[in-house]
PDB file of C-alpha atoms in Angstrom:
ATOM      1  CA  UNK A  30      20.626  10.115 -48.920  1.00  0.00           C
ATOM      2  CA  UNK A  31      23.270   7.399 -49.100  1.00  0.00           C
ATOM      3  CA  UNK A  32      24.745   5.605 -46.127  1.00  0.00           C
ATOM      4  CA  UNK A  33      27.991   7.449 -46.813  1.00  0.00           C
ATOM      5  CA  UNK A  34      26.228  10.772 -46.268  1.00  0.00           C
ATOM      6  CA  UNK A  35      24.689   9.491 -43.028  1.00  0.00           C
ATOM      7  CA  UNK A  36      28.116   8.419 -41.786  1.00  0.00           C
ATOM      8  CA  UNK A  37      29.613  11.755 -42.847  1.00  0.00           C
ATOM      9  CA  UNK A  38      26.973  13.657 -40.889  1.00  0.00           C
ATOM     10  CA  UNK A  39      27.447  11.444 -37.836  1.00  0.00           C
ATOM     11  CA  UNK A  40      31.236  11.814 -37.956  1.00  0.00           C
ATOM     12  CA  UNK A  41      30.974  15.581 -38.390  1.00  0.00           C
ATOM     13  CA  UNK A  42      28.579  15.850 -35.441  1.00  0.00           C
ATOM     14  CA  UNK A  43      30.863  13.680 -33.303  1.00  0.00           C
ATOM     15  CA  UNK A  44      33.902  15.713 -34.314  1.00  0.00           C
ATOM     16  CA  UNK A  45      32.136  18.955 -33.456  1.00  0.00           C
ATOM     17  CA  UNK A  46      31.073  17.571 -30.075  1.00  0.00           C
ATOM     18  CA  UNK A  47      34.593  16.414 -29.272  1.00  0.00           C
ATOM     19  CA  UNK A  48      35.982  19.788 -30.364  1.00  0.00           C
ATOM     20  CA  UNK A  49      33.653  21.635 -27.994  1.00  0.00           C
ATOM     21  CA  UNK A  50      34.616  19.240 -25.187  1.00  0.00           C
ATOM     22  CA  UNK A  51      38.297  19.801 -25.975  1.00  0.00           C
ATOM     23  CA  UNK A  52      37.860  23.581 -25.746  1.00  0.00           C
ATOM     24  CA  UNK A  53      36.047  23.299 -22.414  1.00  0.00           C
ATOM     25  CA  UNK A  54      38.756  20.982 -21.046  1.00  0.00           C
ATOM     26  CA  UNK A  55      41.497  23.276 -22.368  1.00  0.00           C
ATOM     27  CA  UNK A  56      39.921  26.231 -20.517  1.00  0.00           C
ATOM     28  CA  UNK A  57      40.173  24.185 -17.318  1.00  0.00           C
ATOM     29  CA  UNK A  58      43.822  23.374 -18.116  1.00  0.00           C
ATOM     30  CA  UNK A  59      43.243  19.637 -18.452  1.00  0.00           C
ATOM     31  CA  UNK A  60      45.598  17.413 -20.432  1.00  0.00           C
ATOM     32  CA  UNK A  61      42.584  15.360 -21.417  1.00  0.00           C
ATOM     33  CA  UNK A  62      41.866  18.046 -24.018  1.00  0.00           C
ATOM     34  CA  UNK A  63      44.608  16.556 -26.213  1.00  0.00           C
ATOM     35  CA  UNK A  64      42.803  13.212 -26.375  1.00  0.00           C
ATOM     36  CA  UNK A  65      39.588  14.958 -27.347  1.00  0.00           C
ATOM     37  CA  UNK A  66      41.428  16.933 -30.057  1.00  0.00           C
ATOM     38  CA  UNK A  67      42.834  13.681 -31.425  1.00  0.00           C
ATOM     39  CA  UNK A  68      39.360  12.110 -31.461  1.00  0.00           C
ATOM     40  CA  UNK A  69      37.943  15.179 -33.203  1.00  0.00           C
ATOM     41  CA  UNK A  70      40.672  14.988 -35.853  1.00  0.00           C
ATOM     42  CA  UNK A  71      39.952  11.315 -36.524  1.00  0.00           C
ATOM     43  CA  UNK A  72      36.204  11.950 -36.825  1.00  0.00           C
ATOM     44  CA  UNK A  73      36.808  14.944 -39.121  1.00  0.00           C
ATOM     45  CA  UNK A  74      38.958  12.761 -41.376  1.00  0.00           C
ATOM     46  CA  UNK A  75      36.184  10.136 -41.395  1.00  0.00           C
ATOM     47  CA  UNK A  76      33.576  12.759 -42.286  1.00  0.00           C
ATOM     48  CA  UNK A  77      35.645  14.009 -45.227  1.00  0.00           C
ATOM     49  CA  UNK A  78      36.250  10.459 -46.461  1.00  0.00           C
ATOM     50  CA  UNK A  79      32.572   9.521 -46.268  1.00  0.00           C
ATOM     51  CA  UNK A  80      31.569  12.774 -47.995  1.00  0.00           C
ATOM     52  CA  UNK A  81      33.966  11.931 -50.866  1.00  0.00           C
ATOM     53  CA  UNK A  82      32.476   8.427 -51.134  1.00  0.00           C
ATOM     54  CA  UNK A  83      28.972   9.948 -51.161  1.00  0.00           C
ATOM     55  CA  UNK A  84      29.906  12.257 -54.052  1.00  0.00           C
ATOM     56  CA  UNK A  85      31.472   9.308 -55.873  1.00  0.00           C
ATOM     57  CA  UNK A  86      28.291   7.244 -55.462  1.00  0.00           C
ATOM     58  CA  UNK A  87      26.171  10.124 -56.805  1.00  0.00           C
ATOM     59  CA  UNK A  88      28.521  10.497 -59.789  1.00  0.00           C
ATOM     60  CA  UNK A  89      28.282   6.746 -60.496  1.00  0.00           C
ATOM     61  CA  UNK A  90      24.480   6.922 -60.456  1.00  0.00           C
ATOM     62  CA  UNK A  91      24.475   9.961 -62.726  1.00  0.00           C
ATOM     63  CA  UNK A  92      26.869   8.226 -65.131  1.00  0.00           C
ATOM     64  CA  UNK A  93      24.702   5.089 -65.221  1.00  0.00           C
ATOM     65  CA  UNK A  94      21.568   7.165 -65.820  1.00  0.00           C
ATOM     66  CA  UNK A  95      23.158   9.110 -68.662  1.00  0.00           C
ATOM     67  CA  UNK A  96      24.461   5.910 -70.284  1.00  0.00           C
ATOM     68  CA  UNK A  97      21.007   4.334 -69.992  1.00  0.00           C
ATOM     69  CA  UNK A  98      19.568   7.355 -71.822  1.00  0.00           C
ATOM     70  CA  UNK A  99      21.991   6.686 -74.656  1.00  0.00           C
ATOM     71  CA  UNK A 100      24.549   9.426 -74.068  1.00  0.00           C
ATOM     72  CA  UNK A 101      28.188   8.680 -74.828  1.00  0.00           C
ATOM     73  CA  UNK A 102      29.877   9.784 -71.605  1.00  0.00           C
ATOM     74  CA  UNK A 103      33.452   9.055 -70.543  1.00  0.00           C
ATOM     75  CA  UNK A 104      34.286   7.011 -67.450  1.00  0.00           C
ATOM     76  CA  UNK A 105      34.853   8.689 -64.115  1.00  0.00           C
ATOM     77  CA  UNK A 106      38.388   9.559 -63.104  1.00  0.00           C
ATOM     78  CA  UNK A 107      39.491   7.244 -61.539  1.00  0.00           C
ATOM     79  CA  UNK A 108      37.248   4.678 -63.172  1.00  0.00           C
ATOM     80  CA  UNK A 109      36.968   2.672 -59.927  1.00  0.00           C
ATOM     81  CA  UNK A 110      38.476   2.729 -56.458  1.00  0.00           C
ATOM     82  CA  UNK A 111      40.499  -0.439 -57.052  1.00  0.00           C
ATOM     83  CA  UNK A 112      42.091   1.091 -60.145  1.00  0.00           C
ATOM     84  CA  UNK A 113      43.452   3.922 -58.009  1.00  0.00           C
ATOM     85  CA  UNK A 114      44.859   1.494 -55.444  1.00  0.00           C
ATOM     86  CA  UNK A 115      46.439  -0.761 -58.098  1.00  0.00           C
ATOM     87  CA  UNK A 116      47.680   1.997 -60.414  1.00  0.00           C
ATOM     88  CA  UNK A 117      45.209   0.948 -63.114  1.00  0.00           C
ATOM     89  CA  UNK A 118      46.281  -2.709 -63.262  1.00  0.00           C
ATOM     90  CA  UNK A 119      43.047  -4.118 -61.779  1.00  0.00           C
ATOM     91  CA  UNK A 120      39.437  -3.008 -61.738  1.00  0.00           C
ATOM     92  CA  UNK A 121      36.563  -3.920 -59.453  1.00  0.00           C
ATOM     93  CA  UNK A 122      33.015  -4.918 -60.340  1.00  0.00           C
ATOM     94  CA  UNK A 123      31.783  -1.302 -60.087  1.00  0.00           C
ATOM     95  CA  UNK A 124      34.246   0.010 -62.675  1.00  0.00           C
ATOM     96  CA  UNK A 125      32.809   2.809 -64.820  1.00  0.00           C
ATOM     97  CA  UNK A 126      34.805   1.995 -67.937  1.00  0.00           C
ATOM     98  CA  UNK A 127      32.480   1.286 -70.866  1.00  0.00           C
ATOM     99  CA  UNK A 128      32.272  -2.428 -71.617  1.00  0.00           C
ATOM    100  CA  UNK A 129      34.361  -4.828 -69.626  1.00  0.00           C
ATOM    101  CA  UNK A 130      37.776  -3.784 -68.383  1.00  0.00           C
ATOM    102  CA  UNK A 131      40.789  -5.933 -69.209  1.00  0.00           C
ATOM    103  CA  UNK A 132      41.401  -7.273 -65.707  1.00  0.00           C
ATOM    104  CA  UNK A 133      38.092  -7.012 -63.873  1.00  0.00           C
ATOM    105  CA  UNK A 134      37.979  -8.795 -60.560  1.00  0.00           C
ATOM    106  CA  UNK A 135      34.756 -10.652 -59.862  1.00  0.00           C
ATOM    107  CA  UNK A 136      32.392  -9.255 -57.255  1.00  0.00           C
ATOM    108  CA  UNK A 137      32.411 -12.588 -55.479  1.00  0.00           C
ATOM    109  CA  UNK A 138      33.462 -16.149 -56.069  1.00  0.00           C
ATOM    110  CA  UNK A 139      30.049 -17.600 -55.278  1.00  0.00           C
ATOM    111  CA  UNK A 140      30.011 -19.568 -58.543  1.00  0.00           C
ATOM    112  CA  UNK A 141      33.328 -21.251 -57.795  1.00  0.00           C
ATOM    113  CA  UNK A 142      32.298 -21.966 -54.219  1.00  0.00           C
ATOM    114  CA  UNK A 143      29.024 -23.441 -55.430  1.00  0.00           C
ATOM    115  CA  UNK A 144      30.834 -25.740 -57.881  1.00  0.00           C
ATOM    116  CA  UNK A 145      33.174 -26.955 -55.139  1.00  0.00           C
ATOM    117  CA  UNK A 146      30.180 -27.588 -52.882  1.00  0.00           C
ATOM    118  CA  UNK A 147      28.399 -29.542 -55.621  1.00  0.00           C
ATOM    119  CA  UNK A 148      31.496 -31.713 -56.201  1.00  0.00           C
ATOM    120  CA  UNK A 149      31.766 -32.504 -52.484  1.00  0.00           C
ATOM    121  CA  UNK A 150      28.098 -33.324 -52.056  1.00  0.00           C
ATOM    122  CA  UNK A 151      28.105 -35.491 -55.188  1.00  0.00           C
ATOM    123  CA  UNK A 152      30.670 -37.728 -53.494  1.00  0.00           C
ATOM    124  CA  UNK A 153      28.233 -38.488 -50.674  1.00  0.00           C
ATOM    125  CA  UNK A 154      25.550 -41.030 -51.343  1.00  0.00           C
ATOM    126  CA  UNK A 155      22.124 -40.412 -49.861  1.00  0.00           C
ATOM    127  CA  UNK A 156      21.979 -44.030 -48.719  1.00  0.00           C
ATOM    128  CA  UNK A 157      25.044 -43.459 -46.540  1.00  0.00           C
ATOM    129  CA  UNK A 158      23.173 -40.866 -44.520  1.00  0.00           C
ATOM    130  CA  UNK A 159      19.854 -42.724 -44.245  1.00  0.00           C
ATOM    131  CA  UNK A 160      20.927 -44.816 -41.260  1.00  0.00           C
ATOM    132  CA  UNK A 161      21.321 -41.747 -39.029  1.00  0.00           C
ATOM    133  CA  UNK A 162      25.102 -41.587 -39.125  1.00  0.00           C
ATOM    134  CA  UNK A 163      27.361 -39.084 -40.748  1.00  0.00           C
ATOM    135  CA  UNK A 164      30.095 -40.128 -43.191  1.00  0.00           C
ATOM    136  CA  UNK A 165      32.540 -39.723 -40.282  1.00  0.00           C
ATOM    137  CA  UNK A 166      30.754 -42.232 -38.057  1.00  0.00           C
ATOM    138  CA  UNK A 167      29.049 -39.703 -35.790  1.00  0.00           C
ATOM    139  CA  UNK A 168      25.399 -40.116 -34.849  1.00  0.00           C
ATOM    140  CA  UNK A 169      23.200 -37.428 -36.378  1.00  0.00           C
ATOM    141  CA  UNK A 170      20.078 -36.604 -34.444  1.00  0.00           C
ATOM    142  CA  UNK A 171      17.483 -39.057 -33.257  1.00  0.00           C
ATOM    143  CA  UNK A 172      17.550 -40.888 -29.956  1.00  0.00           C
ATOM    144  CA  UNK A 173      20.690 -42.353 -28.532  1.00  0.00           C
TER     145      UNK A 173
END
C-alpha cells in the first residue's frame, strides 16, 4: 500500500461522509448542504487524483522490476509527470525513459549547495573563531 492509496482511501471516506451530511441537510432544507456538496466534490477529486498517482507508482515499480530482469520494455506514457507538464521539453529524476533523457532536471541541488558552503567556510580561518567571537564581532557563547 502506497501513501497515495492511503490518501485516496481517506479522501473517498471523507467525501462519502460529506455527501451523507449534505443529503441529511438537504432533507432539512438547509443551505449548508451546498457547502457540504462542494467539500464532497473536492475530496472526490482528491481521491481520484491520488488513485491515479498510486497506479502510476505501481506501474513504475513494475517497469523497474521488468528492466532489472533484463526485459526490453518501453517507457511509460507519459514517461514522467514533468514531461506532461512541460510538453516533453524537460524530464524529472524519476523519468522512465531508458538511459538518461536529454534534459533531465536534477533531483536536488545538494551538490551545488555543498560546494558553495565549502567555499564560504574555506574563507574563514579557524584561528579567527578561537577567541570566542564570530567573524562579525559578536560574542559566541561563554560567559559575558
